[in-house]
């Protein structure tokens, strides 16, 4: 069996990460794991994890590294991911989580961390245009600031290990998909 694809994907809200993750799943058969979705599922199901996570998420804080590392470690060991590979979305959110991921996957375990890069001005326009109730100018600005504070050190962590690959997300959806797919193909072939 060939080495399954293992990626992390980053991108600001409004960068089109969700759509592009669907394309990765369709094209490569990888499993998309969004830790935000996992937590929202646990909240909806009323599990012990969900009960713990709900207040933290409602406050806009981060769930603890211990909890997140445990969730991801267990999920990565499941057969579907062992066989088909994974795109991690929303994890790692801290450098401690990045270290934990490196421990779980081992040396050469990760093909790359992809930064789907769309400038702040553009995602702001996109979010304003979709007009959701929480998409006020102030709300958008705060979420983007938080992303910057939270994510930059993690991007730097991957860059320092030569694992960060930036994909220019400023184009039509189909064009960005082609850029992303060819980037991943070259990662897998190299
Ligand atoms: P997201 O959908 O990725 O924005 O995640 C929604 C919320 O879930 C975040 O605001 C955090 O409270 C929590 N969360 C998701 N992933 C993580 C993570 N890797 N570490 C800590 N908290 C997380």
PDB file of C-alpha atoms and ligand atoms in Angstrom:
ATOM      1  CA  UNK A   1       0.000   0.000   0.000  1.00  0.00           C
ATOM      2  CA  UNK A   2       1.301   3.466  -0.814  1.00  0.00           C
ATOM      3  CA  UNK A   3       1.956   5.998   1.909  1.00  0.00           C
ATOM      4  CA  UNK A   4      -1.377   7.715   2.576  1.00  0.00           C
ATOM      5  CA  UNK A   5      -1.547  11.502   2.421  1.00  0.00           C
ATOM      6  CA  UNK A   6      -1.313  13.303   5.740  1.00  0.00           C
ATOM      7  CA  UNK A   7      -1.885  17.031   5.703  1.00  0.00           C
ATOM      8  CA  UNK A   8      -2.785  19.906   7.936  1.00  0.00           C
ATOM      9  CA  UNK A   9      -4.729  22.777   6.382  1.00  0.00           C
ATOM     10  CA  UNK A  10      -4.856  26.376   7.570  1.00  0.00           C
ATOM     11  CA  UNK A  11      -6.863  29.297   6.290  1.00  0.00           C
ATOM     12  CA  UNK A  12      -8.682  32.361   7.519  1.00  0.00           C
ATOM     13  CA  UNK A  13     -12.434  32.249   7.817  1.00  0.00           C
ATOM     14  CA  UNK A  14     -13.792  32.961   4.364  1.00  0.00           C
ATOM     15  CA  UNK A  15     -10.691  31.594   2.599  1.00  0.00           C
ATOM     16  CA  UNK A  16     -12.679  28.691   1.147  1.00  0.00           C
ATOM     17  CA  UNK A  17     -11.029  26.011   3.259  1.00  0.00           C
ATOM     18  CA  UNK A  18     -14.243  24.002   3.699  1.00  0.00           C
ATOM     19  CA  UNK A  19     -14.910  23.808  -0.033  1.00  0.00           C
ATOM     20  CA  UNK A  20     -11.308  22.960  -0.849  1.00  0.00           C
ATOM     21  CA  UNK A  21     -11.237  20.214   1.798  1.00  0.00           C
ATOM     22  CA  UNK A  22     -14.198  18.611  -0.012  1.00  0.00           C
ATOM     23  CA  UNK A  23     -12.117  18.641  -3.217  1.00  0.00           C
ATOM     24  CA  UNK A  24      -9.203  16.941  -1.426  1.00  0.00           C
ATOM     25  CA  UNK A  25     -11.550  14.249  -0.153  1.00  0.00           C
ATOM     26  CA  UNK A  26     -13.084  13.707  -3.621  1.00  0.00           C
ATOM     27  CA  UNK A  27      -9.721  13.630  -5.383  1.00  0.00           C
ATOM     28  CA  UNK A  28      -7.486  11.709  -3.002  1.00  0.00           C
ATOM     29  CA  UNK A  29      -9.969   9.794  -0.836  1.00  0.00           C
ATOM     30  CA  UNK A  30      -8.443  11.262   2.321  1.00  0.00           C
ATOM     31  CA  UNK A  31     -10.488  11.620   5.496  1.00  0.00           C
ATOM     32  CA  UNK A  32     -11.306  15.197   6.500  1.00  0.00           C
ATOM     33  CA  UNK A  33     -11.096  15.712  10.271  1.00  0.00           C
ATOM     34  CA  UNK A  34     -12.322  19.078  11.539  1.00  0.00           C
ATOM     35  CA  UNK A  35     -11.785  19.287  15.283  1.00  0.00           C
ATOM     36  CA  UNK A  36     -14.436  22.030  15.461  1.00  0.00           C
ATOM     37  CA  UNK A  37     -16.930  19.571  13.918  1.00  0.00           C
ATOM     38  CA  UNK A  38     -15.833  16.820  16.322  1.00  0.00           C
ATOM     39  CA  UNK A  39     -16.441  19.143  19.293  1.00  0.00           C
ATOM     40  CA  UNK A  40     -19.782  20.425  17.952  1.00  0.00           C
ATOM     41  CA  UNK A  41     -20.827  16.799  17.448  1.00  0.00           C
ATOM     42  CA  UNK A  42     -19.907  15.991  21.051  1.00  0.00           C
ATOM     43  CA  UNK A  43     -21.878  19.016  22.291  1.00  0.00           C
ATOM     44  CA  UNK A  44     -24.917  17.985  20.239  1.00  0.00           C
ATOM     45  CA  UNK A  45     -24.680  14.411  21.522  1.00  0.00           C
ATOM     46  CA  UNK A  46     -24.343  15.609  25.133  1.00  0.00           C
ATOM     47  CA  UNK A  47     -21.268  13.465  25.833  1.00  0.00           C
ATOM     48  CA  UNK A  48     -18.901  14.172  28.713  1.00  0.00           C
ATOM     49  CA  UNK A  49     -16.504  15.822  26.266  1.00  0.00           C
ATOM     50  CA  UNK A  50     -19.358  17.891  24.862  1.00  0.00           C
ATOM     51  CA  UNK A  51     -20.368  19.107  28.300  1.00  0.00           C
ATOM     52  CA  UNK A  52     -16.799  20.196  29.034  1.00  0.00           C
ATOM     53  CA  UNK A  53     -16.271  21.780  25.638  1.00  0.00           C
ATOM     54  CA  UNK A  54     -19.510  23.738  25.353  1.00  0.00           C
ATOM     55  CA  UNK A  55     -18.755  26.535  27.825  1.00  0.00           C
ATOM     56  CA  UNK A  56     -15.223  26.901  26.498  1.00  0.00           C
ATOM     57  CA  UNK A  57     -16.391  27.135  22.897  1.00  0.00           C
ATOM     58  CA  UNK A  58     -19.209  29.533  23.775  1.00  0.00           C
ATOM     59  CA  UNK A  59     -16.640  31.819  25.415  1.00  0.00           C
ATOM     60  CA  UNK A  60     -14.506  31.681  22.259  1.00  0.00           C
ATOM     61  CA  UNK A  61     -11.634  30.057  24.147  1.00  0.00           C
ATOM     62  CA  UNK A  62      -9.554  27.065  23.193  1.00  0.00           C
ATOM     63  CA  UNK A  63     -10.261  23.599  24.531  1.00  0.00           C
ATOM     64  CA  UNK A  64      -7.216  22.314  26.453  1.00  0.00           C
ATOM     65  CA  UNK A  65      -4.273  20.812  24.605  1.00  0.00           C
ATOM     66  CA  UNK A  66      -4.595  17.572  26.610  1.00  0.00           C
ATOM     67  CA  UNK A  67      -8.171  17.033  25.519  1.00  0.00           C
ATOM     68  CA  UNK A  68      -7.491  17.963  21.893  1.00  0.00           C
ATOM     69  CA  UNK A  69      -4.339  15.847  21.654  1.00  0.00           C
ATOM     70  CA  UNK A  70      -6.249  12.856  23.045  1.00  0.00           C
ATOM     71  CA  UNK A  71      -9.094  13.288  20.557  1.00  0.00           C
ATOM     72  CA  UNK A  72      -6.756  13.583  17.571  1.00  0.00           C
ATOM     73  CA  UNK A  73      -4.433  10.768  18.681  1.00  0.00           C
ATOM     74  CA  UNK A  74      -7.377   8.370  18.936  1.00  0.00           C
ATOM     75  CA  UNK A  75      -8.913   9.470  15.660  1.00  0.00           C
ATOM     76  CA  UNK A  76      -5.615   9.090  13.762  1.00  0.00           C
ATOM     77  CA  UNK A  77      -5.320   5.493  14.959  1.00  0.00           C
ATOM     78  CA  UNK A  78      -8.646   4.498  13.391  1.00  0.00           C
ATOM     79  CA  UNK A  79      -8.492   2.224  10.397  1.00  0.00           C
ATOM     80  CA  UNK A  80     -10.062   4.562   7.820  1.00  0.00           C
ATOM     81  CA  UNK A  81      -7.331   7.142   8.404  1.00  0.00           C
ATOM     82  CA  UNK A  82      -4.513   4.617   8.633  1.00  0.00           C
ATOM     83  CA  UNK A  83      -5.586   3.371   5.194  1.00  0.00           C
ATOM     84  CA  UNK A  84      -6.716   6.555   3.446  1.00  0.00           C
ATOM     85  CA  UNK A  85      -4.798   9.368   5.108  1.00  0.00           C
ATOM     86  CA  UNK A  86      -6.093  12.570   6.628  1.00  0.00           C
ATOM     87  CA  UNK A  87      -6.572  16.302   6.242  1.00  0.00           C
ATOM     88  CA  UNK A  88      -6.548  17.887   9.682  1.00  0.00           C
ATOM     89  CA  UNK A  89      -8.570  21.086   9.854  1.00  0.00           C
ATOM     90  CA  UNK A  90      -8.623  23.216  13.017  1.00  0.00           C
ATOM     91  CA  UNK A  91      -5.753  21.273  14.590  1.00  0.00           C
ATOM     92  CA  UNK A  92      -3.050  21.980  15.646  1.00  0.00           C
ATOM     93  CA  UNK A  93      -4.120  25.338  17.125  1.00  0.00           C
ATOM     94  CA  UNK A  94      -1.090  25.745  19.432  1.00  0.00           C
ATOM     95  CA  UNK A  95       2.578  24.837  19.158  1.00  0.00           C
ATOM     96  CA  UNK A  96       2.067  22.306  21.983  1.00  0.00           C
ATOM     97  CA  UNK A  97      -0.524  20.595  19.786  1.00  0.00           C
ATOM     98  CA  UNK A  98       1.909  20.680  16.855  1.00  0.00           C
ATOM     99  CA  UNK A  99       4.544  18.973  19.031  1.00  0.00           C
ATOM    100  CA  UNK A 100       2.022  16.340  20.087  1.00  0.00           C
ATOM    101  CA  UNK A 101       1.058  15.711  16.462  1.00  0.00           C
ATOM    102  CA  UNK A 102       4.706  15.278  15.501  1.00  0.00           C
ATOM    103  CA  UNK A 103       5.085  12.712  18.280  1.00  0.00           C
ATOM    104  CA  UNK A 104       2.054  10.750  17.099  1.00  0.00           C
ATOM    105  CA  UNK A 105       2.954  10.786  13.402  1.00  0.00           C
ATOM    106  CA  UNK A 106       6.705  10.443  13.846  1.00  0.00           C
ATOM    107  CA  UNK A 107       9.445  11.751  11.572  1.00  0.00           C
ATOM    108  CA  UNK A 108       8.252  12.193   7.988  1.00  0.00           C
ATOM    109  CA  UNK A 109       4.731  11.423   9.140  1.00  0.00           C
ATOM    110  CA  UNK A 110       3.264  14.633   7.785  1.00  0.00           C
ATOM    111  CA  UNK A 111       3.510  15.573   4.093  1.00  0.00           C
ATOM    112  CA  UNK A 112       2.872  19.260   4.712  1.00  0.00           C
ATOM    113  CA  UNK A 113       0.929  21.979   6.430  1.00  0.00           C
ATOM    114  CA  UNK A 114      -0.881  23.937   3.736  1.00  0.00           C
ATOM    115  CA  UNK A 115      -1.761  27.570   4.261  1.00  0.00           C
ATOM    116  CA  UNK A 116      -4.642  28.491   1.981  1.00  0.00           C
ATOM    117  CA  UNK A 117      -3.753  32.134   1.850  1.00  0.00           C
ATOM    118  CA  UNK A 118      -6.336  34.822   1.144  1.00  0.00           C
ATOM    119  CA  UNK A 119      -5.547  38.361   2.320  1.00  0.00           C
ATOM    120  CA  UNK A 120      -7.507  39.890   5.194  1.00  0.00           C
ATOM    121  CA  UNK A 121      -9.117  42.542   2.946  1.00  0.00           C
ATOM    122  CA  UNK A 122     -10.495  39.905   0.583  1.00  0.00           C
ATOM    123  CA  UNK A 123     -11.922  37.546   3.248  1.00  0.00           C
ATOM    124  CA  UNK A 124     -13.478  40.593   4.936  1.00  0.00           C
ATOM    125  CA  UNK A 125     -15.271  41.472   1.687  1.00  0.00           C
ATOM    126  CA  UNK A 126     -16.370  37.857   1.192  1.00  0.00           C
ATOM    127  CA  UNK A 127     -17.758  37.614   4.730  1.00  0.00           C
ATOM    128  CA  UNK A 128     -19.572  40.934   4.440  1.00  0.00           C
ATOM    129  CA  UNK A 129     -21.102  39.765   1.176  1.00  0.00           C
ATOM    130  CA  UNK A 130     -22.539  36.574   2.684  1.00  0.00           C
ATOM    131  CA  UNK A 131     -24.278  38.720   5.300  1.00  0.00           C
ATOM    132  CA  UNK A 132     -24.593  36.288   8.199  1.00  0.00           C
ATOM    133  CA  UNK A 133     -25.883  37.700  11.491  1.00  0.00           C
ATOM    134  CA  UNK A 134     -22.476  37.375  13.202  1.00  0.00           C
ATOM    135  CA  UNK A 135     -20.713  38.919  10.222  1.00  0.00           C
ATOM    136  CA  UNK A 136     -20.713  42.472  11.529  1.00  0.00           C
ATOM    137  CA  UNK A 137     -17.641  44.508  10.703  1.00  0.00           C
ATOM    138  CA  UNK A 138     -16.516  44.360  14.332  1.00  0.00           C
ATOM    139  CA  UNK A 139     -17.201  40.615  14.629  1.00  0.00           C
ATOM    140  CA  UNK A 140     -15.280  39.860  11.448  1.00  0.00           C
ATOM    141  CA  UNK A 141     -12.333  41.975  12.556  1.00  0.00           C
ATOM    142  CA  UNK A 142     -12.186  40.313  15.968  1.00  0.00           C
ATOM    143  CA  UNK A 143     -12.287  36.789  14.525  1.00  0.00           C
ATOM    144  CA  UNK A 144      -9.552  37.600  12.019  1.00  0.00           C
ATOM    145  CA  UNK A 145      -7.370  39.140  14.713  1.00  0.00           C
ATOM    146  CA  UNK A 146      -7.797  36.082  16.870  1.00  0.00           C
ATOM    147  CA  UNK A 147      -6.885  33.842  13.951  1.00  0.00           C
ATOM    148  CA  UNK A 148      -3.728  35.854  13.382  1.00  0.00           C
ATOM    149  CA  UNK A 149      -2.679  35.716  17.047  1.00  0.00           C
ATOM    150  CA  UNK A 150      -3.515  32.050  17.406  1.00  0.00           C
ATOM    151  CA  UNK A 151      -2.314  30.697  14.102  1.00  0.00           C
ATOM    152  CA  UNK A 152       0.815  32.665  13.221  1.00  0.00           C
ATOM    153  CA  UNK A 153       3.028  30.885  15.805  1.00  0.00           C
ATOM    154  CA  UNK A 154       1.757  27.522  14.584  1.00  0.00           C
ATOM    155  CA  UNK A 155       2.445  28.422  10.941  1.00  0.00           C
ATOM    156  CA  UNK A 156       5.919  29.517  12.018  1.00  0.00           C
ATOM    157  CA  UNK A 157       6.396  26.191  13.793  1.00  0.00           C
ATOM    158  CA  UNK A 158       5.754  24.320  10.532  1.00  0.00           C
ATOM    159  CA  UNK A 159       7.809  26.795   8.488  1.00  0.00           C
ATOM    160  CA  UNK A 160      10.799  26.231  10.780  1.00  0.00           C
ATOM    161  CA  UNK A 161      10.573  22.526   9.948  1.00  0.00           C
ATOM    162  CA  UNK A 162      10.234  23.107   6.202  1.00  0.00           C
ATOM    163  CA  UNK A 163       6.712  21.747   6.252  1.00  0.00           C
ATOM    164  CA  UNK A 164       4.753  24.896   5.424  1.00  0.00           C
ATOM    165  CA  UNK A 165       3.423  25.241   1.897  1.00  0.00           C
ATOM    166  CA  UNK A 166       1.463  28.335   0.939  1.00  0.00           C
ATOM    167  CA  UNK A 167      -1.251  28.036  -1.685  1.00  0.00           C
ATOM    168  CA  UNK A 168      -2.477  31.332  -3.109  1.00  0.00           C
ATOM    169  CA  UNK A 169      -6.228  31.268  -2.498  1.00  0.00           C
ATOM    170  CA  UNK A 170      -6.951  34.554  -4.218  1.00  0.00           C
ATOM    171  CA  UNK A 171      -8.627  33.390  -7.415  1.00  0.00           C
ATOM    172  CA  UNK A 172     -11.804  31.728  -8.633  1.00  0.00           C
ATOM    173  CA  UNK A 173     -12.699  28.595  -6.728  1.00  0.00           C
ATOM    174  CA  UNK A 174     -11.814  26.206  -9.567  1.00  0.00           C
ATOM    175  CA  UNK A 175      -8.441  27.859 -10.083  1.00  0.00           C
ATOM    176  CA  UNK A 176      -7.620  27.564  -6.391  1.00  0.00           C
ATOM    177  CA  UNK A 177      -8.678  23.905  -6.471  1.00  0.00           C
ATOM    178  CA  UNK A 178      -6.238  23.244  -9.337  1.00  0.00           C
ATOM    179  CA  UNK A 179      -3.430  24.970  -7.426  1.00  0.00           C
ATOM    180  CA  UNK A 180      -4.182  22.952  -4.317  1.00  0.00           C
ATOM    181  CA  UNK A 181      -4.475  19.605  -6.084  1.00  0.00           C
ATOM    182  CA  UNK A 182      -1.255  20.077  -8.015  1.00  0.00           C
ATOM    183  CA  UNK A 183       0.531  21.136  -4.819  1.00  0.00           C
ATOM    184  CA  UNK A 184      -0.640  17.987  -3.050  1.00  0.00           C
ATOM    185  CA  UNK A 185       0.233  15.789  -6.036  1.00  0.00           C
ATOM    186  CA  UNK A 186       3.786  17.099  -6.058  1.00  0.00           C
ATOM    187  CA  UNK A 187       4.073  16.591  -2.301  1.00  0.00           C
ATOM    188  CA  UNK A 188       3.018  12.986  -2.615  1.00  0.00           C
ATOM    189  CA  UNK A 189       5.301  12.285  -5.559  1.00  0.00           C
ATOM    190  CA  UNK A 190       8.395  13.852  -4.039  1.00  0.00           C
TER     191      UNK A 190
HETATM  192  P1  LIG B   1     -13.524  25.812  14.559  1.00  0.00           P
HETATM  193  O1  LIG B   1     -14.783  25.297  13.931  1.00  0.00           O
HETATM  194  O2  LIG B   1     -12.291  25.139  14.050  1.00  0.00           O
HETATM  195  O3  LIG B   1     -13.419  27.305  14.534  1.00  0.00           O
HETATM  196  O4  LIG B   1     -13.610  25.403  16.113  1.00  0.00           O
HETATM  197  C1  LIG B   1     -14.664  25.872  16.927  1.00  0.00           C
HETATM  198  C2  LIG B   1     -14.195  25.932  18.370  1.00  0.00           C
HETATM  199  O5  LIG B   1     -13.805  24.635  18.820  1.00  0.00           O
HETATM  200  C3  LIG B   1     -12.971  26.803  18.614  1.00  0.00           C
HETATM  201  O6  LIG B   1     -13.329  28.145  18.792  1.00  0.00           O
HETATM  202  C4  LIG B   1     -12.401  26.195  19.882  1.00  0.00           C
HETATM  203  O7  LIG B   1     -13.135  26.594  21.028  1.00  0.00           O
HETATM  204  C5  LIG B   1     -12.660  24.714  19.668  1.00  0.00           C
HETATM  205  N1  LIG B   1     -11.532  24.044  18.995  1.00  0.00           N
HETATM  206  C6  LIG B   1     -11.528  23.467  17.745  1.00  0.00           C
HETATM  207  N2  LIG B   1     -10.333  22.941  17.453  1.00  0.00           N
HETATM  208  C7  LIG B   1      -9.538  23.187  18.523  1.00  0.00           C
HETATM  209  C8  LIG B   1      -8.178  22.913  18.835  1.00  0.00           C
HETATM  210  N3  LIG B   1      -7.362  22.278  17.971  1.00  0.00           N
HETATM  211  N4  LIG B   1      -7.709  23.333  20.051  1.00  0.00           N
HETATM  212  C9  LIG B   1      -8.495  23.965  20.928  1.00  0.00           C
HETATM  213  N5  LIG B   1      -9.782  24.269  20.691  1.00  0.00           N
HETATM  214  C10 LIG B   1     -10.314  23.880  19.510  1.00  0.00           C
END
